[in-house]
mmCIF file of C-alpha atoms in Angstrom:
data_model
loop_
_atom_site.group_PDB
_atom_site.id
_atom_site.type_symbol
_atom_site.label_atom_id
_atom_site.label_comp_id
_atom_site.label_asym_id
_atom_site.label_seq_id
_atom_site.Cartn_x
_atom_site.Cartn_y
_atom_site.Cartn_z
ATOM 1 C CA UNK A 1 -37.596 24.543 178.736
ATOM 2 C CA UNK A 2 -34.963 22.271 180.322
ATOM 3 C CA UNK A 3 -32.858 22.311 177.147
ATOM 4 C CA UNK A 4 -33.033 26.120 177.042
ATOM 5 C CA UNK A 5 -31.811 26.346 180.632
ATOM 6 C CA UNK A 6 -28.960 23.961 179.848
ATOM 7 C CA UNK A 7 -27.771 25.994 176.858
ATOM 8 C CA UNK A 8 -27.955 29.166 178.959
ATOM 9 C CA UNK A 9 -25.785 27.392 181.536
ATOM 10 C CA UNK A 10 -23.307 26.515 178.756
ATOM 11 C CA UNK A 11 -23.075 30.171 177.724
ATOM 12 C CA UNK A 12 -22.774 31.429 181.281
ATOM 13 C CA UNK A 13 -20.022 28.905 182.037
ATOM 14 C CA UNK A 14 -18.032 29.950 178.948
ATOM 15 C CA UNK A 15 -18.377 33.670 179.686
ATOM 16 C CA UNK A 16 -17.562 33.182 183.357
ATOM 17 C CA UNK A 17 -14.602 31.005 182.473
ATOM 18 C CA UNK A 18 -13.198 33.523 180.006
ATOM 19 C CA UNK A 19 -13.323 36.251 182.627
ATOM 20 C CA UNK A 20 -12.062 34.095 185.499
ATOM 21 C CA UNK A 21 -9.144 32.787 183.477
ATOM 22 C CA UNK A 22 -7.637 36.286 183.384
ATOM 23 C CA UNK A 23 -7.551 36.671 187.171
ATOM 24 C CA UNK A 24 -7.129 33.168 188.628
ATOM 25 C CA UNK A 25 -4.212 30.749 188.698
ATOM 26 C CA UNK A 26 -4.408 27.092 187.744
ATOM 27 C CA UNK A 27 -4.817 24.691 190.650
ATOM 28 C CA UNK A 28 -2.244 21.946 191.217
ATOM 29 C CA UNK A 29 -4.329 18.817 191.810
ATOM 30 C CA UNK A 30 -1.666 16.081 191.651
ATOM 31 C CA UNK A 31 -2.021 13.662 194.616
ATOM 32 C CA UNK A 32 -5.055 15.583 195.830
ATOM 33 C CA UNK A 33 -8.761 14.927 196.243
ATOM 34 C CA UNK A 34 -11.519 17.075 194.754
ATOM 35 C CA UNK A 35 -15.191 17.328 195.618
ATOM 36 C CA UNK A 36 -17.723 18.478 193.000
ATOM 37 C CA UNK A 37 -21.424 19.288 192.778
ATOM 38 C CA UNK A 38 -23.328 20.073 189.604
ATOM 39 C CA UNK A 39 -26.805 20.711 188.237
ATOM 40 C CA UNK A 40 -28.138 20.042 184.765
ATOM 41 C CA UNK A 41 -30.268 17.724 182.694
ATOM 42 C CA UNK A 42 -30.395 14.234 181.242
ATOM 43 C CA UNK A 43 -31.701 14.171 177.656
ATOM 44 C CA UNK A 44 -32.913 10.687 176.594
ATOM 45 C CA UNK A 45 -32.605 9.960 172.862
ATOM 46 C CA UNK A 46 -35.027 7.083 172.257
ATOM 47 C CA UNK A 47 -38.777 7.274 171.612
ATOM 48 C CA UNK A 48 -41.590 5.299 169.976
ATOM 49 C CA UNK A 49 -43.344 7.194 167.199
ATOM 50 C CA UNK A 50 -47.120 7.107 166.895
ATOM 51 C CA UNK A 51 -48.412 4.743 164.203
ATOM 52 C CA UNK A 52 -51.608 6.735 163.626
ATOM 53 C CA UNK A 53 -50.389 8.273 160.357
ATOM 54 C CA UNK A 54 -49.153 4.989 158.827
ATOM 55 C CA UNK A 55 -50.299 3.511 155.542
ATOM 56 C CA UNK A 56 -49.283 0.423 153.582
ATOM 57 C CA UNK A 57 -48.826 0.666 149.832
ATOM 58 C CA UNK A 58 -50.200 -2.395 148.038
ATOM 59 C CA UNK A 59 -48.529 -3.515 144.813
ATOM 60 C CA UNK A 60 -50.027 -5.835 142.234
ATOM 61 C CA UNK A 61 -48.255 -8.955 140.929
ATOM 62 C CA UNK A 62 -46.296 -6.797 138.455
ATOM 63 C CA UNK A 63 -45.044 -4.396 141.131
ATOM 64 C CA UNK A 64 -47.328 -1.491 140.199
ATOM 65 C CA UNK A 65 -49.226 0.444 142.888
ATOM 66 C CA UNK A 66 -52.598 -1.213 143.356
ATOM 67 C CA UNK A 67 -54.144 0.396 146.443
ATOM 68 C CA UNK A 68 -53.454 1.520 149.998
ATOM 69 C CA UNK A 69 -54.370 0.467 153.540
ATOM 70 C CA UNK A 70 -54.462 3.495 155.832
ATOM 71 C CA UNK A 71 -54.434 3.379 159.605
ATOM 72 C CA UNK A 72 -57.953 4.505 160.585
ATOM 73 C CA UNK A 73 -56.930 6.581 163.599
ATOM 74 C CA UNK A 74 -56.878 10.351 163.724
ATOM 75 C CA UNK A 75 -53.483 11.121 162.199
ATOM 76 C CA UNK A 76 -53.220 14.417 164.097
ATOM 77 C CA UNK A 77 -51.533 12.246 166.716
ATOM 78 C CA UNK A 78 -48.684 11.407 164.321
ATOM 79 C CA UNK A 79 -46.599 14.151 165.931
ATOM 80 C CA UNK A 80 -46.855 12.382 169.284
ATOM 81 C CA UNK A 81 -44.035 10.178 170.603
ATOM 82 C CA UNK A 82 -43.939 7.870 173.603
ATOM 83 C CA UNK A 83 -40.796 8.100 175.694
ATOM 84 C CA UNK A 84 -38.934 9.327 178.755
ATOM 85 C CA UNK A 85 -38.775 13.121 178.727
ATOM 86 C CA UNK A 86 -35.845 15.357 179.715
ATOM 87 C CA UNK A 87 -34.933 14.973 183.377
ATOM 88 C CA UNK A 88 -33.585 17.470 185.885
ATOM 89 C CA UNK A 89 -30.338 16.190 187.363
ATOM 90 C CA UNK A 90 -28.031 16.791 190.334
ATOM 91 C CA UNK A 91 -24.652 15.049 190.712
ATOM 92 C CA UNK A 92 -22.006 14.770 193.423
ATOM 93 C CA UNK A 93 -18.462 13.594 192.713
ATOM 94 C CA UNK A 94 -15.150 12.835 194.433
ATOM 95 C CA UNK A 95 -11.986 12.532 192.343
ATOM 96 C CA UNK A 96 -8.293 11.863 192.895
ATOM 97 C CA UNK A 97 -5.490 12.913 190.541
ATOM 98 C CA UNK A 98 -2.629 10.423 190.222
ATOM 99 C CA UNK A 99 -0.732 12.824 187.948
ATOM 100 C CA UNK A 100 -1.345 16.401 186.798
ATOM 101 C CA UNK A 101 -3.197 15.011 183.761
ATOM 102 C CA UNK A 102 -4.763 11.699 184.844
ATOM 103 C CA UNK A 103 -7.509 11.346 187.449
ATOM 104 C CA UNK A 104 -10.182 8.898 188.578
ATOM 105 C CA UNK A 105 -13.628 9.933 189.784
ATOM 106 C CA UNK A 106 -16.571 8.402 191.584
ATOM 107 C CA UNK A 107 -19.968 10.063 191.349
ATOM 108 C CA UNK A 108 -23.599 9.637 192.323
ATOM 109 C CA UNK A 109 -26.593 11.536 191.006
ATOM 110 C CA UNK A 110 -30.341 11.895 191.054
ATOM 111 C CA UNK A 111 -32.619 12.395 188.036
ATOM 112 C CA UNK A 112 -36.335 12.828 187.762
ATOM 113 C CA UNK A 113 -38.576 13.360 184.742
ATOM 114 C CA UNK A 114 -41.925 12.597 183.161
ATOM 115 C CA UNK A 115 -42.913 9.785 180.788
ATOM 116 C CA UNK A 116 -45.391 10.465 177.968
ATOM 117 C CA UNK A 117 -47.374 10.063 175.844
ATOM 118 C CA UNK A 118 -49.422 6.905 176.163
ATOM 119 C CA UNK A 119 -51.685 7.405 173.168
ATOM 120 C CA UNK A 120 -55.309 6.319 173.494
ATOM 121 C CA UNK A 121 -57.619 6.722 170.506
ATOM 122 C CA UNK A 122 -61.295 5.876 170.688
ATOM 123 C CA UNK A 123 -64.207 5.893 168.293
ATOM 124 C CA UNK A 124 -67.119 5.879 170.719
ATOM 125 C CA UNK A 125 -70.377 4.096 169.936
ATOM 126 C CA UNK A 126 -73.096 6.302 168.434
ATOM 127 C CA UNK A 127 -70.677 9.067 167.494
ATOM 128 C CA UNK A 128 -72.283 11.018 164.606
ATOM 129 C CA UNK A 129 -70.788 10.083 161.242
ATOM 130 C CA UNK A 130 -69.310 12.528 158.747
ATOM 131 C CA UNK A 131 -69.519 12.394 154.954
ATOM 132 C CA UNK A 132 -65.915 13.649 154.709
ATOM 133 C CA UNK A 133 -64.372 11.601 157.525
ATOM 134 C CA UNK A 134 -64.877 7.807 157.406
ATOM 135 C CA UNK A 135 -63.687 7.273 160.989
ATOM 136 C CA UNK A 136 -64.297 9.391 164.084
ATOM 137 C CA UNK A 137 -61.386 8.539 166.384
ATOM 138 C CA UNK A 138 -60.593 10.967 169.194
ATOM 139 C CA UNK A 139 -57.139 11.383 170.726
ATOM 140 C CA UNK A 140 -56.318 11.123 174.423
ATOM 141 C CA UNK A 141 -52.594 11.508 175.184
ATOM 142 C CA UNK A 142 -51.960 10.382 178.768
ATOM 143 C CA UNK A 143 -48.948 11.169 180.917
ATOM 144 C CA UNK A 144 -47.622 7.775 181.984
ATOM 145 C CA UNK A 145 -45.936 8.887 185.185
ATOM 146 C CA UNK A 146 -42.519 9.813 186.566
ATOM 147 C CA UNK A 147 -39.139 8.100 186.214
ATOM 148 C CA UNK A 148 -36.481 8.427 188.908
ATOM 149 C CA UNK A 149 -32.865 7.353 188.338
ATOM 150 C CA UNK A 150 -29.911 7.176 190.730
ATOM 151 C CA UNK A 151 -26.770 6.707 188.598
ATOM 152 C CA UNK A 152 -23.519 5.555 190.261
ATOM 153 C CA UNK A 153 -20.460 6.039 188.030
ATOM 154 C CA UNK A 154 -16.740 5.323 188.022
ATOM 155 C CA UNK A 155 -14.880 7.512 185.523
ATOM 156 C CA UNK A 156 -11.314 8.122 184.455
ATOM 157 C CA UNK A 157 -10.230 11.248 182.633
ATOM 158 C CA UNK A 158 -7.351 13.109 181.041
ATOM 159 C CA UNK A 159 -6.791 16.859 181.504
ATOM 160 C CA UNK A 160 -5.004 18.468 178.570
ATOM 161 C CA UNK A 161 -3.788 21.761 180.086
ATOM 162 C CA UNK A 162 -3.138 21.020 183.777
ATOM 163 C CA UNK A 163 -1.177 24.256 184.320
ATOM 164 C CA UNK A 164 -3.622 26.501 182.458
ATOM 165 C CA UNK A 165 -6.640 28.211 183.942
ATOM 166 C CA UNK A 166 -8.848 26.981 181.086
ATOM 167 C CA UNK A 167 -8.475 23.209 181.104
ATOM 168 C CA UNK A 168 -10.401 20.903 178.720
ATOM 169 C CA UNK A 169 -10.635 17.183 179.418
ATOM 170 C CA UNK A 170 -11.970 13.884 178.045
ATOM 171 C CA UNK A 171 -13.362 11.054 180.140
ATOM 172 C CA UNK A 172 -14.870 7.561 179.959
ATOM 173 C CA UNK A 173 -16.210 5.053 182.436
ATOM 174 C CA UNK A 174 -18.806 2.574 183.612
ATOM 175 C CA UNK A 175 -21.681 2.737 186.038
ATOM 176 C CA UNK A 176 -24.961 1.387 187.301
ATOM 177 C CA UNK A 177 -28.359 3.071 187.499
ATOM 178 C CA UNK A 178 -30.999 2.295 190.130
ATOM 179 C CA UNK A 179 -34.349 3.101 188.537
ATOM 180 C CA UNK A 180 -37.978 3.403 189.596
ATOM 181 C CA UNK A 181 -41.282 4.447 188.050
ATOM 182 C CA UNK A 182 -44.332 6.073 189.640
ATOM 183 C CA UNK A 183 -47.424 5.748 187.461
ATOM 184 C CA UNK A 184 -49.778 8.698 186.999
ATOM 185 C CA UNK A 185 -53.427 8.798 188.037
ATOM 186 C CA UNK A 186 -54.340 8.822 184.326
ATOM 187 C CA UNK A 187 -52.414 5.611 183.670
ATOM 188 C CA UNK A 188 -53.773 3.950 186.810
ATOM 189 C CA UNK A 189 -57.338 4.813 185.755
ATOM 190 C CA UNK A 190 -56.782 3.442 182.246
ATOM 191 C CA UNK A 191 -55.300 0.232 183.677
ATOM 192 C CA UNK A 192 -58.205 -0.230 186.096
ATOM 193 C CA UNK A 193 -60.762 0.319 183.319
ATOM 194 C CA UNK A 194 -59.001 -2.267 181.146
ATOM 195 C CA UNK A 195 -59.071 -4.809 183.961
ATOM 196 C CA UNK A 196 -62.827 -4.282 184.196
ATOM 197 C CA UNK A 197 -63.487 -4.591 180.458
ATOM 198 C CA UNK A 198 -63.895 -7.247 177.807
ATOM 199 C CA UNK A 199 -62.855 -6.698 174.224
ATOM 200 C CA UNK A 200 -62.738 -8.345 170.832
ATOM 201 C CA UNK A 201 -60.515 -7.751 167.824
ATOM 202 C CA UNK A 202 -62.322 -5.753 165.119
ATOM 203 C CA UNK A 203 -60.312 -6.292 161.951
ATOM 204 C CA UNK A 204 -59.843 -3.474 159.482
ATOM 205 C CA UNK A 205 -61.157 -4.692 156.117
ATOM 206 C CA UNK A 206 -61.101 -3.092 152.686
ATOM 207 C CA UNK A 207 -58.698 -0.546 151.257
ATOM 208 C CA UNK A 208 -58.629 3.205 150.728
ATOM 209 C CA UNK A 209 -60.057 2.974 147.198
ATOM 210 C CA UNK A 210 -62.889 0.546 148.016
ATOM 211 C CA UNK A 211 -63.757 1.812 151.490
ATOM 212 C CA UNK A 212 -62.182 0.695 154.764
ATOM 213 C CA UNK A 213 -64.368 -0.501 157.621
ATOM 214 C CA UNK A 214 -64.208 -2.639 160.770
ATOM 215 C CA UNK A 215 -65.555 -6.175 160.927
ATOM 216 C CA UNK A 216 -67.481 -7.394 163.955
ATOM 217 C CA UNK A 217 -65.355 -9.335 166.481
ATOM 218 C CA UNK A 218 -65.789 -13.099 166.369
ATOM 219 C CA UNK A 219 -65.285 -13.411 170.142
ATOM 220 C CA UNK A 220 -64.641 -11.393 173.275
ATOM 221 C CA UNK A 221 -62.319 -11.959 176.239
ATOM 222 C CA UNK A 222 -61.194 -10.203 179.412
ATOM 223 C CA UNK A 223 -58.646 -7.439 178.945
ATOM 224 C CA UNK A 224 -55.683 -6.945 181.264
ATOM 225 C CA UNK A 225 -54.293 -3.610 182.393
ATOM 226 C CA UNK A 226 -51.020 -1.733 182.201
ATOM 227 C CA UNK A 227 -47.688 -3.143 183.355
ATOM 228 C CA UNK A 228 -44.586 -0.947 183.513
ATOM 229 C CA UNK A 229 -40.989 -2.093 183.987
ATOM 230 C CA UNK A 230 -37.807 -0.034 184.314
ATOM 231 C CA UNK A 231 -35.038 -2.364 185.486
ATOM 232 C CA UNK A 232 -31.853 -1.324 187.245
ATOM 233 C CA UNK A 233 -29.149 -1.421 184.599
ATOM 234 C CA UNK A 234 -25.387 -1.127 184.015
ATOM 235 C CA UNK A 235 -24.097 1.545 181.648
ATOM 236 C CA UNK A 236 -20.957 2.919 180.037
ATOM 237 C CA UNK A 237 -20.276 6.507 179.146
ATOM 238 C CA UNK A 238 -17.885 8.776 177.256
ATOM 239 C CA UNK A 239 -17.660 12.525 177.409
ATOM 240 C CA UNK A 240 -15.668 15.639 178.034
ATOM 241 C CA UNK A 241 -15.814 19.218 179.115
ATOM 242 C CA UNK A 242 -13.736 21.991 180.572
ATOM 243 C CA UNK A 243 -12.907 23.535 183.935
ATOM 244 C CA UNK A 244 -11.785 27.060 184.783
ATOM 245 C CA UNK A 245 -10.021 28.225 187.955
ATOM 246 C CA UNK A 246 -11.689 31.256 189.529
ATOM 247 C CA UNK A 247 -10.401 31.186 193.124
ATOM 248 C CA UNK A 248 -7.796 29.286 195.083
ATOM 249 C CA UNK A 249 -8.934 25.644 195.427
ATOM 250 C CA UNK A 250 -12.069 26.305 193.298
ATOM 251 C CA UNK A 251 -12.944 25.661 189.655
ATOM 252 C CA UNK A 252 -16.161 25.950 187.689
ATOM 253 C CA UNK A 253 -16.745 23.213 185.136
ATOM 254 C CA UNK A 254 -19.111 22.071 182.417
ATOM 255 C CA UNK A 255 -19.443 18.358 181.639
ATOM 256 C CA UNK A 256 -21.189 16.613 178.727
ATOM 257 C CA UNK A 257 -21.489 12.809 178.496
ATOM 258 C CA UNK A 258 -23.270 10.242 176.375
ATOM 259 C CA UNK A 259 -24.467 7.169 178.260
ATOM 260 C CA UNK A 260 -25.492 3.780 176.896
ATOM 261 C CA UNK A 261 -27.634 1.651 179.226
ATOM 262 C CA UNK A 262 -28.146 -2.087 179.075
ATOM 263 C CA UNK A 263 -31.859 -1.766 179.788
ATOM 264 C CA UNK A 264 -35.195 -0.499 178.510
ATOM 265 C CA UNK A 265 -38.251 1.167 179.973
ATOM 266 C CA UNK A 266 -41.260 -0.950 178.962
ATOM 267 C CA UNK A 267 -45.011 -0.460 179.122
ATOM 268 C CA UNK A 268 -47.186 -3.490 178.370
ATOM 269 C CA UNK A 269 -50.847 -3.079 177.402
ATOM 270 C CA UNK A 270 -53.031 -6.173 177.602
ATOM 271 C CA UNK A 271 -49.787 -8.161 177.508
ATOM 272 C CA UNK A 272 -48.332 -6.454 174.399
ATOM 273 C CA UNK A 273 -46.863 -3.222 173.101
ATOM 274 C CA UNK A 274 -50.246 -1.914 171.966
ATOM 275 C CA UNK A 275 -53.963 -2.527 172.142
ATOM 276 C CA UNK A 276 -55.129 -3.109 168.589
ATOM 277 C CA UNK A 277 -52.823 -3.800 165.650
ATOM 278 C CA UNK A 278 -51.370 -0.836 163.754
ATOM 279 C CA UNK A 279 -51.045 -0.637 159.993
ATOM 280 C CA UNK A 280 -47.301 -0.653 159.213
ATOM 281 C CA UNK A 281 -45.636 2.089 157.185
ATOM 282 C CA UNK A 282 -44.345 -0.118 154.362
ATOM 283 C CA UNK A 283 -45.006 -1.696 150.965
ATOM 284 C CA UNK A 284 -46.374 -5.175 150.252
ATOM 285 C CA UNK A 285 -47.513 -7.162 147.219
ATOM 286 C CA UNK A 286 -51.145 -8.280 147.287
ATOM 287 C CA UNK A 287 -49.912 -11.815 146.545
ATOM 288 C CA UNK A 288 -48.026 -11.914 149.868
ATOM 289 C CA UNK A 289 -49.583 -13.630 152.871
ATOM 290 C CA UNK A 290 -50.716 -11.004 155.347
ATOM 291 C CA UNK A 291 -50.651 -8.127 152.867
ATOM 292 C CA UNK A 292 -54.139 -7.118 154.002
ATOM 293 C CA UNK A 293 -53.569 -7.648 157.703
ATOM 294 C CA UNK A 294 -54.792 -8.465 160.217
ATOM 295 C CA UNK A 295 -54.872 -4.836 161.337
ATOM 296 C CA UNK A 296 -57.534 -3.242 163.465
ATOM 297 C CA UNK A 297 -58.863 -1.985 166.792
ATOM 298 C CA UNK A 298 -60.304 -3.648 169.887
ATOM 299 C CA UNK A 299 -64.020 -3.237 170.361
ATOM 300 C CA UNK A 300 -65.176 -2.803 173.951
ATOM 301 C CA UNK A 301 -68.942 -3.475 173.855
ATOM 302 C CA UNK A 302 -69.869 -2.438 177.411
ATOM 303 C CA UNK A 303 -68.133 -0.145 179.834
ATOM 304 C CA UNK A 304 -64.997 1.288 178.259
ATOM 305 C CA UNK A 305 -61.481 2.580 178.799
ATOM 306 C CA UNK A 306 -61.994 6.359 178.617
ATOM 307 C CA UNK A 307 -64.756 8.776 179.576
ATOM 308 C CA UNK A 308 -65.284 10.576 176.280
ATOM 309 C CA UNK A 309 -68.710 12.127 176.900
ATOM 310 C CA UNK A 310 -72.299 10.943 177.147
ATOM 311 C CA UNK A 311 -75.387 10.122 175.097
ATOM 312 C CA UNK A 312 -77.953 12.856 174.534
ATOM 313 C CA UNK A 313 -81.176 12.711 172.486
ATOM 314 C CA UNK A 314 -80.594 13.248 168.781
ATOM 315 C CA UNK A 315 -82.121 16.289 167.086
ATOM 316 C CA UNK A 316 -85.013 14.240 165.671
ATOM 317 C CA UNK A 317 -85.567 12.131 168.820
ATOM 318 C CA UNK A 318 -89.085 12.039 170.331
ATOM 319 C CA UNK A 319 -89.690 14.414 173.254
ATOM 320 C CA UNK A 320 -88.757 12.908 176.619
ATOM 321 C CA UNK A 321 -86.337 10.361 175.132
ATOM 322 C CA UNK A 322 -84.381 8.534 177.844
ATOM 323 C CA UNK A 323 -81.004 7.515 176.404
ATOM 324 C CA UNK A 324 -80.574 4.805 179.048
ATOM 325 C CA UNK A 325 -83.761 3.160 177.725
ATOM 326 C CA UNK A 326 -83.567 4.009 174.015
ATOM 327 C CA UNK A 327 -79.900 4.562 173.112
ATOM 328 C CA UNK A 328 -80.698 4.167 169.406
ATOM 329 C CA UNK A 329 -82.513 7.518 169.530
ATOM 330 C CA UNK A 330 -79.448 9.254 170.953
ATOM 331 C CA UNK A 331 -76.002 10.364 169.839
ATOM 332 C CA UNK A 332 -72.670 10.589 171.617
ATOM 333 C CA UNK A 333 -72.291 14.363 171.798
ATOM 334 C CA UNK A 334 -72.983 15.052 175.487
ATOM 335 C CA UNK A 335 -70.553 16.181 178.226
ATOM 336 C CA UNK A 336 -68.328 13.831 180.190
ATOM 337 C CA UNK A 337 -70.203 12.037 182.956
ATOM 338 C CA UNK A 338 -67.378 10.212 184.752
ATOM 339 C CA UNK A 339 -68.292 6.839 183.204
ATOM 340 C CA UNK A 340 -66.006 5.033 180.691
ATOM 341 C CA UNK A 341 -67.693 4.588 177.308
ATOM 342 C CA UNK A 342 -67.937 1.683 174.855
ATOM 343 C CA UNK A 343 -66.392 1.839 171.410
ATOM 344 C CA UNK A 344 -63.392 0.936 169.280
ATOM 345 C CA UNK A 345 -60.042 1.477 170.995
ATOM 346 C CA UNK A 346 -56.338 1.681 170.259
ATOM 347 C CA UNK A 347 -53.713 2.158 173.012
ATOM 348 C CA UNK A 348 -50.107 2.764 171.981
ATOM 349 C CA UNK A 349 -46.884 2.901 174.043
ATOM 350 C CA UNK A 350 -43.912 0.480 173.781
ATOM 351 C CA UNK A 351 -40.256 0.034 174.775
ATOM 352 C CA UNK A 352 -37.605 2.763 174.873
ATOM 353 C CA UNK A 353 -33.914 2.651 175.643
ATOM 354 C CA UNK A 354 -32.545 4.804 178.450
ATOM 355 C CA UNK A 355 -29.547 6.066 176.449
ATOM 356 C CA UNK A 356 -28.937 9.796 176.308
ATOM 357 C CA UNK A 357 -26.842 12.866 177.056
ATOM 358 C CA UNK A 358 -26.095 14.488 180.405
ATOM 359 C CA UNK A 359 -25.259 18.197 180.408
ATOM 360 C CA UNK A 360 -23.979 19.455 183.777
ATOM 361 C CA UNK A 361 -22.546 22.708 185.124
ATOM 362 C CA UNK A 362 -20.975 22.891 188.590
ATOM 363 C CA UNK A 363 -18.051 23.651 190.858
ATOM 364 C CA UNK A 364 -15.175 21.613 192.320
ATOM 365 C CA UNK A 365 -13.117 22.196 195.450
ATOM 366 C CA UNK A 366 -9.574 20.840 195.831
ATOM 367 C CA UNK A 367 -8.540 19.631 199.299
#
């Protein structure tokens, strides 16, 4: 939706500029100050792709395909990426032109946007098995929260047609972004549930052809929750755009820039990038150390990280079965009850760069 609004702004600016250029005169800005305000969007470019659809091709000693190791998660989540989403943006600028073509500009802005998806997949205990589906992982994509950025920039630019009403320009500069992150209720709940849980690594054993399964954990330990970090960071940027005079002292302009930040937004889960160990999307010889892993999920034996439902008596359970007393006579098909549930878990997020494009449309006034 944000990208659509930005492209509409592009088109409106071009059409407005074409019309205004026929009736307005170019503004002389040499030795003068200009104030500008603009609205638009920041479009981050980096993301972390879900590993749920990964598989490793195993080669024998002669290099021929031997077998496969497939990530056991529900691969419907393979279209899901973790990252900072498009952000609404407002910018204010003050510039001074030393010559008709060369100017320097200082600007400050405000951006705000969502972060998603933190991918949680769970195979809950006592979930009914399927003859066609070896694993029963369910997907829970959580919104991580909201990122806020305040970029301060110093930019120099060159105007190519200072006496023309339609005036394109190029620019480059440096800056610094003051960043913050507000976690969502979903992420806070997941973090709290992790802090209250113990887990053990359940290694994925076997291959696609001989049947994959999870081994029982050899030990259990306390889990730790979510930690997020989005440091303040310097940046540099390059860009360009155009401005069109439409009234004395006033121009409308459109500005596009690409920014490179010396910083990353990071989410740590139990001290790492993910809970569980994903199968990589690669090729390995069976003679190589680590060709078969370790890959696998984390088993949470009591409590849990997500409320996925509840136990209800199985179809063939005796009348009056109490699932709290006889869970073996029950199956995990009931409604959510507000209580996190035990099972096998993966949680996936990671690190993303804050690089991206800004697309802005606004007006400037010459003093």
